[in-house]
Amino acid sequence: IGTYNPEWGGISEKEIIDTMKSGKILIPQIEVLPTDVVANPDTPPELEIRFDMPHGPDFNDITAPLPVNWQLRFVHNQLFKHFYNPSRFCPGPFHSTIVRKAEFRSMQHKDAYFSMCEAVLKKWRLHGPRPLNAHPTDNKSGIWLFTDRTKPTHFFPPNFLPPYDTEEKRKIILSYLAEEWDEETLGWKKAEYPEKEDE
């Protein structure tokens, strides 16, 4: 969003809240699977947890399972299509920064850290996608609006509920997953996905 001030290129908080409450943005039950922990190209780097789609959806077979983390791109693309404001900026949207200006005492410490991260990711993969909740009994799957990185102000619960294998819902989902936002041209293009690996 950048700012709530439309005169500075943003969107008013009221417009965002009204839109999100109206049901115009379809919010699925969001369960995610972290796919990697990486150091970005900055010097010194930021450490990021990635939530990528490992492969694209099957656009021909609507009964095929959807790839993990599809919900993130589905919501992201809806928001970008609905809200257009000059200050909007979303570089590398499918990650969460966990450390800024990360430096390691040695390469051995760095290797040990990323080995530990990989062990945690393997354990998560065994459990499969899950909601990101503070407590296991919570189900706060939805979208939060933040004033800044530390202050959530509004919660918008799911309004587009499972199952997602009906023809009507699958067509809606695939229509949003077919495109991706190009940060260089600032326009939409056909989505490109990695090939699905043989299981």
Coordinates of N, CA, C and O in Angstrom, one line a residue:
I1 N 0.8 -1.2 0.0 CA 0.0 0.0 0.0 C 0.9 1.3 0.0 O 0.7 2.2 -0.8
G2 N 1.9 1.2 0.9 CA 2.8 2.4 0.9 C 2.3 3.4 1.9 O 3.0 3.7 2.9
T3 N 1.1 3.9 1.8 CA 0.6 5.0 2.7 C -0.9 4.9 2.6 O -1.5 4.6 1.5
Y4 N -1.6 5.3 3.7 CA -3.1 5.5 3.6 C -3.5 6.8 3.1 O -4.7 7.1 3.0
N5 N -2.6 7.6 2.7 CA -2.9 9.0 2.1 C -3.0 8.9 0.6 O -2.0 8.8 -0.1
P6 N -4.2 9.1 0.0 CA -4.3 9.0 -1.4 C -3.6 10.1 -2.1 O -3.1 10.0 -3.2
E7 N -3.4 11.3 -1.4 CA -2.7 12.4 -2.0 C -1.2 12.1 -2.2 O -0.5 12.8 -3.0
W8 N -0.7 11.1 -1.5 CA 0.7 10.7 -1.6 C 0.9 9.4 -2.4 O 1.9 8.8 -2.4
G9 N -0.2 9.0 -3.1 CA -0.2 7.8 -3.9 C -0.7 6.6 -3.3 O -0.5 5.5 -3.8
G10 N -1.3 6.7 -2.1 CA -1.8 5.5 -1.4 C -3.2 5.3 -1.5 O -3.9 5.8 -2.4
I11 N -3.8 4.5 -0.6 CA -5.2 4.2 -0.6 C -5.7 4.5 0.9 O -5.0 4.1 1.8
S12 N -6.9 5.0 1.0 CA -7.4 5.3 2.3 C -7.6 4.0 3.1 O -8.0 3.0 2.5
E13 N -7.4 4.0 4.4 CA -7.7 2.8 5.2 C -9.2 2.4 5.1 O -9.5 1.2 5.0
K14 N -10.1 3.4 5.0 CA -11.5 3.1 4.9 C -11.8 2.3 3.6 O -12.6 1.4 3.6
E15 N -11.2 2.8 2.5 CA -11.4 2.1 1.2 C -11.0 0.6 1.3 O -11.7 -0.3 0.8
I16 N -9.8 0.4 1.9 CA -9.3 -1.0 2.0 C -10.3 -1.8 2.8 O -10.6 -2.9 2.5
I17 N -10.6 -1.3 4.0 CA -11.5 -2.1 4.9 C -12.9 -2.3 4.3 O -13.4 -3.4 4.4
D18 N -13.4 -1.3 3.7 CA -14.7 -1.5 3.0 C -14.7 -2.6 1.9 O -15.6 -3.4 1.8
T19 N -13.6 -2.5 1.1 CA -13.4 -3.5 0.0 C -13.3 -4.9 0.6 O -13.9 -5.9 0.1
M20 N -12.4 -5.0 1.6 CA -12.2 -6.4 2.2 C -13.4 -6.9 2.8 O -13.7 -8.1 2.8
K21 N -14.2 -6.1 3.4 CA -15.5 -6.6 4.1 C -16.6 -6.8 3.1 O -17.5 -7.6 3.4
S22 N -16.4 -6.3 1.9 CA -17.5 -6.4 0.9 C -17.6 -7.8 0.3 O -18.6 -8.2 -0.3
G23 N -16.5 -8.6 0.4 CA -16.4 -9.9 -0.3 C -15.9 -9.8 -1.7 O -15.9 -10.9 -2.4
K24 N -15.5 -8.7 -2.2 CA -15.0 -8.6 -3.5 C -13.6 -9.3 -3.7 O -13.3 -9.8 -4.7
I25 N -12.9 -9.4 -2.6 CA -11.7 -10.2 -2.6 C -12.0 -11.5 -1.9 O -12.4 -11.6 -0.8
L26 N -11.7 -12.6 -2.7 CA -12.0 -13.9 -2.2 C -10.8 -14.4 -1.4 O -9.7 -14.5 -1.9
I27 N -11.1 -14.7 -0.1 CA -10.1 -15.1 0.8 C -10.2 -16.6 1.1 O -11.2 -17.0 1.8
P28 N -9.3 -17.5 0.6 CA -9.5 -18.9 0.9 C -9.0 -19.3 2.3 O -8.4 -18.4 3.0
Q29 N -9.2 -20.5 2.7 CA -8.6 -21.0 3.9 C -7.1 -21.2 3.6 O -6.7 -21.9 2.7
I30 N -6.2 -20.4 4.2 CA -4.8 -20.3 3.9 C -4.0 -21.3 4.8 O -3.9 -21.1 6.0
E31 N -3.4 -22.2 4.1 CA -2.4 -23.1 4.8 C -1.2 -23.1 3.9 O -1.3 -23.3 2.7
V32 N 0.0 -22.9 4.5 CA 1.2 -22.7 3.7 C 2.3 -23.8 4.1 O 2.2 -24.4 5.2
L33 N 3.2 -23.9 3.2 CA 4.4 -24.7 3.5 C 5.6 -24.0 3.1 O 5.8 -23.6 1.9
P34 N 6.5 -23.6 4.0 CA 7.8 -23.0 3.6 C 8.6 -23.8 2.7 O 8.7 -25.0 3.0
T35 N 9.1 -23.3 1.7 CA 9.8 -24.1 0.7 C 11.3 -23.9 0.8 O 12.1 -24.8 0.3
D36 N 11.8 -22.9 1.4 CA 13.3 -22.7 1.5 C 13.6 -21.5 2.5 O 12.7 -20.7 2.8
V37 N 14.8 -21.5 2.9 CA 15.4 -20.4 3.7 C 16.6 -20.0 2.9 O 17.5 -20.8 2.7
V38 N 16.6 -18.7 2.5 CA 17.7 -18.3 1.6 C 18.3 -16.9 2.1 O 17.6 -16.2 2.8
A39 N 19.5 -16.6 1.7 CA 20.1 -15.3 1.8 C 19.9 -14.5 0.5 O 20.2 -15.0 -0.5
N40 N 19.3 -13.4 0.6 CA 19.0 -12.6 -0.6 C 20.3 -11.9 -1.1 O 21.4 -12.0 -0.4
P41 N 20.3 -11.3 -2.3 CA 21.6 -10.8 -2.9 C 22.1 -9.5 -2.2 O 23.2 -9.1 -2.5
D42 N 21.4 -9.0 -1.2 CA 22.0 -7.8 -0.5 C 23.3 -8.0 0.2 O 23.6 -9.2 0.5
T43 N 24.1 -7.0 0.5 CA 25.3 -7.1 1.2 C 25.3 -6.1 2.4 O 25.3 -4.9 2.2
P44 N 25.3 -6.7 3.6 CA 25.1 -8.1 4.0 C 23.7 -8.5 3.7 O 22.8 -7.6 3.6
P45 N 23.4 -9.8 3.6 CA 22.1 -10.2 3.1 C 21.0 -10.2 4.2 O 21.3 -10.2 5.4
E46 N 19.8 -10.2 3.7 CA 18.6 -10.6 4.5 C 18.4 -12.0 4.4 O 18.6 -12.6 3.3
L47 N 17.9 -12.7 5.5 CA 17.6 -14.1 5.4 C 16.0 -14.1 5.3 O 15.3 -13.5 6.0
E48 N 15.6 -14.9 4.3 CA 14.2 -15.0 4.0 C 13.6 -16.4 4.0 O 14.3 -17.3 3.6
I49 N 12.4 -16.6 4.5 CA 11.7 -17.8 4.4 C 10.9 -17.7 3.1 O 10.1 -16.7 3.0
R50 N 11.0 -18.6 2.2 CA 10.3 -18.6 1.0 C 9.0 -19.4 1.1 O 9.0 -20.5 1.7
F51 N 7.9 -18.9 0.4 CA 6.7 -19.7 0.3 C 6.3 -19.8 -1.1 O 5.3 -19.2 -1.6
D52 N 7.1 -20.4 -1.9 CA 6.9 -20.5 -3.4 C 5.9 -21.6 -3.7 O 5.7 -22.5 -3.0
M53 N 5.3 -21.5 -4.9 CA 4.6 -22.6 -5.5 C 5.7 -23.5 -6.2 O 6.3 -23.0 -7.1
P54 N 5.8 -24.7 -5.8 CA 6.9 -25.5 -6.4 C 6.7 -25.9 -7.9 O 7.6 -26.2 -8.6
H55 N 5.4 -25.8 -8.3 CA 5.1 -26.0 -9.7 C 3.7 -25.4 -10.0 O 3.0 -24.9 -9.0
G56 N 3.4 -25.3 -11.2 CA 2.1 -24.6 -11.6 C 0.9 -25.6 -11.4 O 1.1 -26.8 -11.3
P57 N -0.3 -25.0 -11.4 CA -1.5 -25.9 -11.4 C -1.7 -26.6 -12.7 O -1.2 -26.2 -13.7
D58 N -2.5 -27.6 -12.7 CA -2.9 -28.3 -13.9 C -4.1 -27.5 -14.5 O -5.2 -27.6 -13.9
F59 N -3.9 -26.8 -15.6 CA -5.0 -26.0 -16.2 C -5.9 -26.8 -17.0 O -6.9 -26.3 -17.5
N60 N -5.6 -28.1 -17.3 CA -6.4 -28.9 -18.1 C -7.3 -29.9 -17.3 O -8.4 -30.2 -17.7
D61 N -6.8 -30.3 -16.2 CA -7.5 -31.3 -15.3 C -7.9 -30.5 -14.0 O -7.1 -30.3 -13.1
I62 N -9.2 -30.1 -13.9 CA -9.6 -29.4 -12.8 C -9.8 -30.2 -11.5 O -10.0 -29.7 -10.4
T63 N -9.6 -31.5 -11.7 CA -9.7 -32.4 -10.5 C -8.3 -32.6 -9.9 O -8.2 -33.2 -8.8
A64 N -7.2 -32.2 -10.6 CA -5.9 -32.4 -10.1 C -5.6 -31.6 -8.8 O -6.2 -30.5 -8.7
P65 N -4.9 -32.1 -7.9 CA -4.6 -31.3 -6.6 C -3.9 -30.0 -7.0 O -3.1 -29.9 -7.9
L66 N -4.3 -29.0 -6.2 CA -3.6 -27.7 -6.4 C -2.2 -27.7 -5.7 O -2.0 -28.4 -4.7
P67 N -1.3 -27.0 -6.3 CA 0.1 -27.0 -5.7 C 0.1 -26.3 -4.3 O -0.8 -25.4 -4.1
V68 N 1.0 -26.6 -3.5 CA 1.1 -25.9 -2.2 C 1.3 -24.4 -2.4 O 1.9 -24.0 -3.4
N69 N 0.8 -23.7 -1.4 CA 1.0 -22.2 -1.4 C 0.2 -21.5 -2.5 O 0.4 -20.3 -2.8
W70 N -0.7 -22.2 -3.2 CA -1.5 -21.5 -4.3 C -2.3 -20.3 -3.7 O -2.6 -19.4 -4.4
Q71 N -2.7 -20.4 -2.4 CA -3.5 -19.4 -1.9 C -2.9 -18.0 -1.8 O -3.5 -17.0 -2.0
L72 N -1.5 -18.0 -1.7 CA -0.8 -16.8 -1.6 C -0.8 -16.0 -2.9 O -1.1 -14.8 -2.9
R73 N -0.6 -16.7 -4.0 CA -0.6 -16.0 -5.3 C -2.1 -15.7 -5.7 O -2.3 -14.6 -6.3
F74 N -3.0 -16.5 -5.3 CA -4.4 -16.3 -5.6 C -4.9 -14.9 -4.9 O -5.5 -14.1 -5.6
V75 N -4.5 -14.7 -3.7 CA -4.9 -13.5 -3.0 C -4.1 -12.3 -3.5 O -4.6 -11.3 -3.7
H76 N -2.8 -12.5 -3.7 CA -1.9 -11.4 -4.2 C -2.4 -10.9 -5.5 O -2.5 -9.7 -5.7
N77 N -2.7 -11.8 -6.4 CA -3.2 -11.3 -7.7 C -4.5 -10.6 -7.7 O -4.7 -9.6 -8.4
Q78 N -5.4 -11.1 -6.8 CA -6.7 -10.3 -6.6 C -6.5 -8.9 -6.1 O -7.0 -8.0 -6.6
L79 N -5.6 -8.8 -5.1 CA -5.3 -7.5 -4.5 C -4.7 -6.6 -5.5 O -5.1 -5.4 -5.6
F80 N -3.8 -7.1 -6.4 CA -3.1 -6.2 -7.4 C -4.1 -5.8 -8.5 O -4.0 -4.8 -9.1
K81 N -5.0 -6.7 -8.8 CA -6.0 -6.4 -9.8 C -7.1 -5.4 -9.3 O -7.5 -4.5 -10.1
H82 N -7.4 -5.5 -8.0 CA -8.4 -4.6 -7.5 C -7.9 -3.2 -7.1 O -8.5 -2.2 -7.5
F83 N -6.8 -3.2 -6.4 CA -6.3 -1.9 -5.9 C -5.2 -1.4 -6.8 O -4.2 -2.2 -7.1
Y84 N -5.3 -0.2 -7.3 CA -4.3 0.4 -8.1 C -3.9 1.7 -7.6 O -4.8 2.6 -7.5
N85 N -2.7 1.9 -7.1 CA -2.3 3.1 -6.5 C -0.8 3.3 -6.8 O 0.0 2.4 -6.9
P86 N -0.4 4.6 -7.0 CA 1.0 4.9 -7.5 C 2.1 4.4 -6.5 O 3.2 4.0 -7.0
S87 N 1.8 4.3 -5.2 CA 2.9 3.9 -4.3 C 2.9 2.4 -4.0 O 3.8 2.0 -3.2
R88 N 2.1 1.6 -4.6 CA 2.1 0.2 -4.3 C 3.4 -0.4 -4.8 O 3.9 -0.1 -5.8
F89 N 3.9 -1.3 -4.0 CA 5.2 -1.9 -4.2 C 5.2 -3.2 -3.5 O 4.9 -3.3 -2.3
C90 N 5.6 -4.3 -4.2 CA 5.6 -5.6 -3.5 C 6.7 -6.5 -4.1 O 6.4 -7.4 -4.8
P91 N 8.0 -6.2 -3.8 CA 9.1 -6.9 -4.3 C 9.2 -8.3 -3.7 O 9.1 -8.5 -2.5
G92 N 9.2 -9.3 -4.6 CA 9.4 -10.7 -4.1 C 8.3 -11.0 -3.0 O 8.6 -11.2 -1.9
P93 N 7.0 -11.0 -3.4 CA 5.9 -11.1 -2.5 C 5.8 -12.4 -1.7 O 5.2 -12.4 -0.6
F94 N 6.4 -13.5 -2.1 CA 6.1 -14.8 -1.5 C 7.3 -15.2 -0.5 O 7.8 -16.3 -0.6
H95 N 7.6 -14.2 0.4 CA 8.7 -14.5 1.3 C 8.4 -13.7 2.6 O 7.6 -12.8 2.6
S96 N 9.1 -14.1 3.7 CA 9.0 -13.3 4.9 C 10.5 -13.2 5.4 O 11.2 -14.1 5.5
T97 N 10.9 -11.9 5.6 CA 12.3 -11.6 6.0 C 12.3 -11.9 7.5 O 11.5 -11.5 8.3
I98 N 13.3 -12.7 7.9 CA 13.5 -13.1 9.3 C 14.7 -12.4 10.0 O 14.7 -12.3 11.2
V99 N 15.7 -12.1 9.2 CA 16.9 -11.4 9.7 C 17.4 -10.4 8.6 O 17.5 -10.7 7.5
R100 N 17.7 -9.2 9.1 CA 18.3 -8.2 8.2 C 19.8 -8.1 8.5 O 20.2 -8.2 9.6
K101 N 20.6 -7.8 7.5 CA 22.1 -7.7 7.6 C 22.7 -8.8 8.4 O 23.4 -8.7 9.4
A102 N 22.4 -10.0 7.9 CA 22.9 -11.2 8.5 C 24.4 -11.5 8.2 O 24.8 -11.4 7.0
E103 N 25.2 -11.7 9.2 CA 26.6 -12.0 9.0 C 26.9 -13.2 9.9 O 26.4 -13.3 11.0
F104 N 27.8 -14.1 9.4 CA 28.1 -15.3 10.2 C 29.6 -15.2 10.6 O 30.4 -14.6 9.9
R105 N 29.9 -15.9 11.7 CA 31.3 -15.8 12.2 C 32.2 -16.6 11.3 O 33.4 -16.2 11.2
S106 N 31.7 -17.6 10.6 CA 32.6 -18.3 9.7 C 31.7 -19.1 8.7 O 30.4 -19.2 8.9
M107 N 32.3 -19.6 7.6 CA 31.5 -20.4 6.7 C 30.9 -21.7 7.4 O 29.8 -22.1 7.0
Q108 N 31.7 -22.2 8.4 CA 31.2 -23.4 9.1 C 29.9 -23.0 9.8 O 28.9 -23.8 9.9
H109 N 29.8 -21.8 10.5 CA 28.6 -21.4 11.2 C 27.5 -21.2 10.2 O 26.3 -21.6 10.5
K110 N 27.8 -20.6 9.0 CA 26.8 -20.4 8.0 C 26.2 -21.8 7.5 O 25.0 -21.9 7.4
D111 N 27.1 -22.7 7.2 CA 26.6 -24.0 6.8 C 25.8 -24.7 7.8 O 24.8 -25.3 7.5
A112 N 26.2 -24.6 9.1 CA 25.5 -25.2 10.2 C 24.1 -24.6 10.3 O 23.1 -25.3 10.6
Y113 N 24.0 -23.3 10.1 CA 22.7 -22.6 10.3 C 21.7 -23.1 9.2 O 20.6 -23.5 9.5
F114 N 22.2 -23.1 7.9 CA 21.3 -23.5 6.8 C 21.0 -25.0 6.9 O 19.9 -25.4 6.4
S115 N 21.9 -25.8 7.4 CA 21.6 -27.2 7.6 C 20.5 -27.4 8.6 O 19.6 -28.2 8.5
M116 N 20.5 -26.6 9.7 CA 19.5 -26.6 10.7 C 18.1 -26.2 10.1 O 17.1 -26.8 10.3
C117 N 18.2 -25.1 9.3 CA 16.9 -24.7 8.6 C 16.4 -25.8 7.7 O 15.1 -26.0 7.7
E118 N 17.2 -26.5 7.0 CA 16.7 -27.6 6.1 C 16.1 -28.7 6.9 O 15.1 -29.3 6.5
A119 N 16.7 -29.0 8.1 CA 16.1 -30.0 8.9 C 14.7 -29.6 9.4 O 13.8 -30.5 9.4
V120 N 14.5 -28.3 9.7 CA 13.2 -27.9 10.1 C 12.2 -27.9 9.0 O 11.0 -28.3 9.1
L121 N 12.6 -27.5 7.8 CA 11.8 -27.6 6.6 C 11.4 -29.0 6.3 O 10.2 -29.3 5.9
K122 N 12.3 -30.0 6.4 CA 11.9 -31.4 6.2 C 10.9 -31.8 7.1 O 9.9 -32.6 6.7
K123 N 11.0 -31.4 8.4 CA 10.0 -31.8 9.4 C 8.6 -31.2 9.0 O 7.6 -31.9 9.1
W124 N 8.6 -30.0 8.6 CA 7.4 -29.3 8.2 C 6.7 -30.0 7.0 O 5.5 -30.2 6.9
R125 N 7.6 -30.4 6.0 CA 7.0 -31.1 4.8 C 6.3 -32.4 5.2 O 5.4 -32.8 4.5
L126 N 6.8 -33.1 6.2 CA 6.2 -34.3 6.7 C 4.8 -34.0 7.2 O 3.9 -34.8 7.0
H127 N 4.6 -32.9 7.8 CA 3.2 -32.5 8.3 C 2.3 -31.9 7.2 O 1.1 -31.9 7.3
G128 N 3.0 -31.4 6.2 CA 2.2 -30.8 5.1 C 1.8 -29.3 5.4 O 2.2 -28.8 6.5
P129 N 1.1 -28.6 4.5 CA 0.7 -27.2 4.7 C -0.1 -27.1 6.0 O -0.9 -27.9 6.3
R130 N 0.1 -25.9 6.7 CA -0.6 -25.6 7.9 C -0.9 -24.1 8.0 O -0.2 -23.3 7.4
P131 N -1.9 -23.8 8.7 CA -2.1 -22.3 9.0 C -1.0 -21.8 9.9 O -0.5 -22.5 10.7
L132 N -0.7 -20.5 9.7 CA 0.3 -19.9 10.5 C -0.4 -19.2 11.7 O -0.9 -18.1 11.6
N133 N -0.4 -20.0 12.8 CA -1.1 -19.5 14.0 C -0.2 -19.4 15.2 O 0.8 -20.2 15.3
A134 N -0.5 -18.5 16.1 CA 0.3 -18.5 17.3 C 0.1 -19.7 18.2 O 1.0 -20.2 18.9
H135 N -1.1 -20.3 18.2 CA -1.5 -21.5 18.9 C -2.1 -22.5 18.0 O -2.9 -22.2 17.2
P136 N -1.7 -23.8 18.2 CA -2.2 -24.8 17.3 C -3.7 -24.9 17.3 O -4.3 -25.3 16.3
T137 N -4.4 -24.5 18.3 CA -5.9 -24.6 18.4 C -6.5 -23.4 17.6 O -7.7 -23.5 17.4
D138 N -5.8 -22.3 17.4 CA -6.4 -21.2 16.7 C -6.6 -21.5 15.2 O -5.9 -22.4 14.6
N139 N -7.5 -20.8 14.5 CA -7.5 -20.9 13.1 C -7.7 -19.5 12.6 O -8.9 -19.0 12.4
K140 N -6.6 -18.7 12.5 CA -6.7 -17.3 12.1 C -6.3 -17.2 10.6 O -5.7 -16.2 10.2
S141 N -6.6 -18.3 9.9 CA -6.3 -18.2 8.5 C -7.1 -17.1 7.8 O -8.3 -17.1 7.9
G142 N -6.5 -16.2 7.2 CA -7.2 -15.1 6.6 C -6.1 -14.0 6.3 O -5.0 -14.3 6.1
I143 N -6.6 -12.7 6.2 CA -5.7 -11.6 5.9 C -5.7 -10.6 7.0 O -6.8 -10.2 7.5
W144 N -4.5 -10.2 7.4 CA -4.3 -9.1 8.4 C -3.9 -7.8 7.7 O -3.1 -7.9 6.8
L145 N -4.5 -6.7 8.1 CA -4.0 -5.4 7.7 C -3.1 -4.8 8.8 O -3.5 -4.8 10.0
F146 N -1.9 -4.4 8.4 CA -1.0 -3.9 9.4 C -0.8 -2.4 9.2 O -0.7 -1.9 8.0
T147 N -0.6 -1.6 10.3 CA -0.3 -0.2 10.2 C 1.2 -0.1 9.9 O 1.7 0.7 9.1
D148 N 2.0 -1.0 10.5 CA 3.4 -1.2 10.1 C 3.8 -2.6 10.4 O 2.9 -3.4 10.7
R149 N 5.0 -3.0 10.4 CA 5.4 -4.4 10.5 C 5.0 -5.1 11.8 O 5.0 -6.3 11.9
T150 N 4.8 -4.2 12.8 CA 4.5 -4.8 14.1 C 3.1 -4.6 14.7 O 2.7 -5.1 15.7
K151 N 2.2 -3.9 13.9 CA 0.9 -3.5 14.4 C -0.2 -3.9 13.5 O -0.6 -3.2 12.6
P152 N -0.7 -5.2 13.7 CA -1.9 -5.6 13.0 C -3.2 -4.8 13.5 O -3.3 -4.7 14.8
T153 N -4.0 -4.4 12.6 CA -5.2 -3.6 13.1 C -6.5 -4.2 12.7 O -7.5 -4.0 13.4
H154 N -6.5 -4.9 11.6 CA -7.8 -5.5 11.1 C -7.6 -6.9 10.6 O -6.6 -7.2 10.0
F155 N -8.5 -7.8 10.9 CA -8.5 -9.2 10.4 C -9.7 -9.5 9.5 O -10.8 -9.1 9.9
F156 N -9.4 -10.1 8.4 CA -10.4 -10.4 7.4 C -10.4 -12.0 7.3 O -9.5 -12.5 6.7
P157 N -11.4 -12.6 7.8 CA -11.5 -14.1 7.8 C -11.8 -14.6 6.4 O -12.2 -13.9 5.5
P158 N -11.5 -15.9 6.2 CA -11.8 -16.5 4.9 C -13.3 -16.4 4.5 O -14.2 -16.5 5.4
N159 N -13.6 -16.1 3.2 CA -14.9 -16.0 2.7 C -15.1 -16.9 1.5 O -16.1 -16.9 0.9
F160 N -14.0 -17.7 1.2 CA -14.0 -18.5 0.0 C -13.5 -19.9 0.5 O -12.3 -20.2 0.5
L161 N -14.5 -20.7 1.0 CA -14.1 -21.9 1.8 C -14.0 -23.1 1.0 O -14.6 -23.2 -0.1
P162 N -13.3 -24.1 1.5 CA -13.2 -25.4 0.8 C -14.6 -26.1 0.7 O -15.5 -25.7 1.4
P163 N -14.8 -27.1 -0.2 CA -13.7 -27.7 -1.0 C -13.4 -26.8 -2.2 O -14.2 -26.0 -2.7
Y164 N -12.2 -27.0 -2.8 CA -11.7 -26.2 -3.9 C -11.7 -27.0 -5.2 O -11.0 -26.6 -6.2
D165 N -12.3 -28.2 -5.2 CA -12.3 -29.0 -6.4 C -13.6 -29.0 -7.2 O -13.8 -29.8 -8.1
T166 N -14.5 -28.1 -6.9 CA -15.7 -28.0 -7.7 C -15.4 -27.2 -8.9 O -14.4 -26.4 -9.0
E167 N -16.1 -27.4 -10.0 CA -15.8 -26.8 -11.3 C -15.8 -25.3 -11.2 O -15.0 -24.6 -11.7
E168 N -16.9 -24.8 -10.5 CA -17.0 -23.3 -10.3 C -15.8 -22.7 -9.6 O -15.2 -21.7 -10.1
K169 N -15.5 -23.3 -8.5 CA -14.4 -22.7 -7.7 C -13.0 -22.9 -8.4 O -12.2 -22.0 -8.4
R170 N -12.8 -24.0 -9.0 CA -11.5 -24.3 -9.7 C -11.3 -23.3 -10.8 O -10.2 -22.8 -11.0
K171 N -12.4 -23.0 -11.5 CA -12.2 -22.0 -12.6 C -11.9 -20.6 -12.1 O -11.0 -19.9 -12.7
I172 N -12.4 -20.3 -11.0 CA -12.1 -19.0 -10.4 C -10.6 -19.0 -10.0 O -9.9 -18.0 -10.2
I173 N -10.2 -20.0 -9.3 CA -8.8 -20.1 -8.8 C -7.8 -20.1 -10.0 O -6.9 -19.3 -10.0
L174 N -8.1 -20.9 -11.0 CA -7.2 -21.0 -12.1 C -7.1 -19.7 -12.9 O -6.1 -19.3 -13.5
S175 N -8.2 -18.9 -12.9 CA -8.2 -17.6 -13.7 C -7.2 -16.7 -13.0 O -6.6 -15.9 -13.7
Y176 N -7.0 -16.7 -11.7 CA -6.1 -15.8 -11.0 C -4.7 -16.4 -11.0 O -3.7 -15.6 -11.0
L177 N -4.5 -17.7 -11.1 CA -3.2 -18.3 -11.2 C -2.6 -18.3 -12.5 O -1.4 -18.6 -12.7
A178 N -3.3 -17.9 -13.6 CA -2.8 -18.0 -14.9 C -1.9 -16.8 -15.2 O -1.2 -16.8 -16.2
E179 N -1.9 -15.7 -14.4 CA -1.2 -14.5 -14.7 C -0.2 -14.2 -13.5 O -0.5 -14.7 -12.4
E180 N 0.8 -13.4 -13.7 CA 1.6 -12.9 -12.7 C 2.0 -11.5 -13.0 O 2.1 -11.1 -14.1
W181 N 2.3 -10.7 -11.9 CA 2.6 -9.3 -12.0 C 4.1 -9.2 -12.3 O 5.0 -9.8 -11.7
D182 N 4.5 -8.5 -13.4 CA 5.8 -8.3 -13.8 C 6.3 -6.9 -13.1 O 5.8 -5.9 -13.5
E183 N 7.3 -7.1 -12.2 CA 7.8 -5.9 -11.5 C 8.6 -4.9 -12.4 O 8.7 -3.8 -12.1
E184 N 9.1 -5.4 -13.5 CA 9.9 -4.6 -14.4 C 9.0 -3.8 -15.3 O 9.2 -2.6 -15.5
T185 N 8.0 -4.4 -15.9 CA 7.2 -3.7 -16.9 C 5.9 -3.1 -16.2 O 5.2 -2.3 -16.8
L186 N 5.7 -3.5 -14.9 CA 4.6 -3.1 -14.2 C 3.3 -3.4 -14.9 O 2.4 -2.6 -15.1
G187 N 3.2 -4.6 -15.4 CA 2.1 -5.1 -16.1 C 1.9 -6.6 -15.9 O 2.7 -7.3 -15.3
W188 N 0.8 -7.1 -16.3 CA 0.5 -8.6 -16.2 C 1.1 -9.4 -17.3 O 1.1 -8.9 -18.5
K189 N 1.5 -10.6 -17.0 CA 2.0 -11.5 -18.1 C 1.6 -12.9 -17.7 O 1.1 -13.2 -16.6
K190 N 1.7 -13.8 -18.7 CA 1.3 -15.2 -18.4 C 2.3 -15.7 -17.4 O 3.5 -15.6 -17.4
A191 N 1.7 -16.4 -16.4 CA 2.5 -16.9 -15.3 C 3.4 -18.1 -15.8 O 3.0 -18.9 -16.6
E192 N 4.6 -18.0 -15.3 CA 5.6 -19.1 -15.6 C 5.9 -19.8 -14.3 O 6.2 -19.2 -13.3
Y193 N 5.8 -21.1 -14.3 CA 6.0 -22.0 -13.2 C 7.1 -23.0 -13.5 O 7.3 -23.4 -14.6
P194 N 7.8 -23.5 -12.4 CA 8.7 -24.6 -12.6 C 7.9 -25.9 -13.0 O 6.7 -26.0 -12.7
E195 N 8.6 -26.7 -13.7 CA 8.0 -28.0 -14.1 C 7.8 -28.9 -12.8 O 8.6 -28.8 -11.9
K196 N 6.7 -29.6 -12.8 CA 6.4 -30.5 -11.7 C 7.3 -31.7 -11.8 O 7.5 -32.3 -12.8
E197 N 8.0 -31.9 -10.6 CA 8.9 -33.0 -10.6 C 8.2 -34.3 -10.4 O 7.1 -34.4 -9.8
D198 N 8.7 -35.4 -11.0 CA 8.1 -36.7 -10.8 C 8.2 -37.2 -9.4 O 9.3 -37.0 -8.7
E199 N 7.1 -37.7 -8.9 CA 7.1 -38.2 -7.5 C 7.5 -39.6 -7.4 O 7.4 -40.4 -8.3

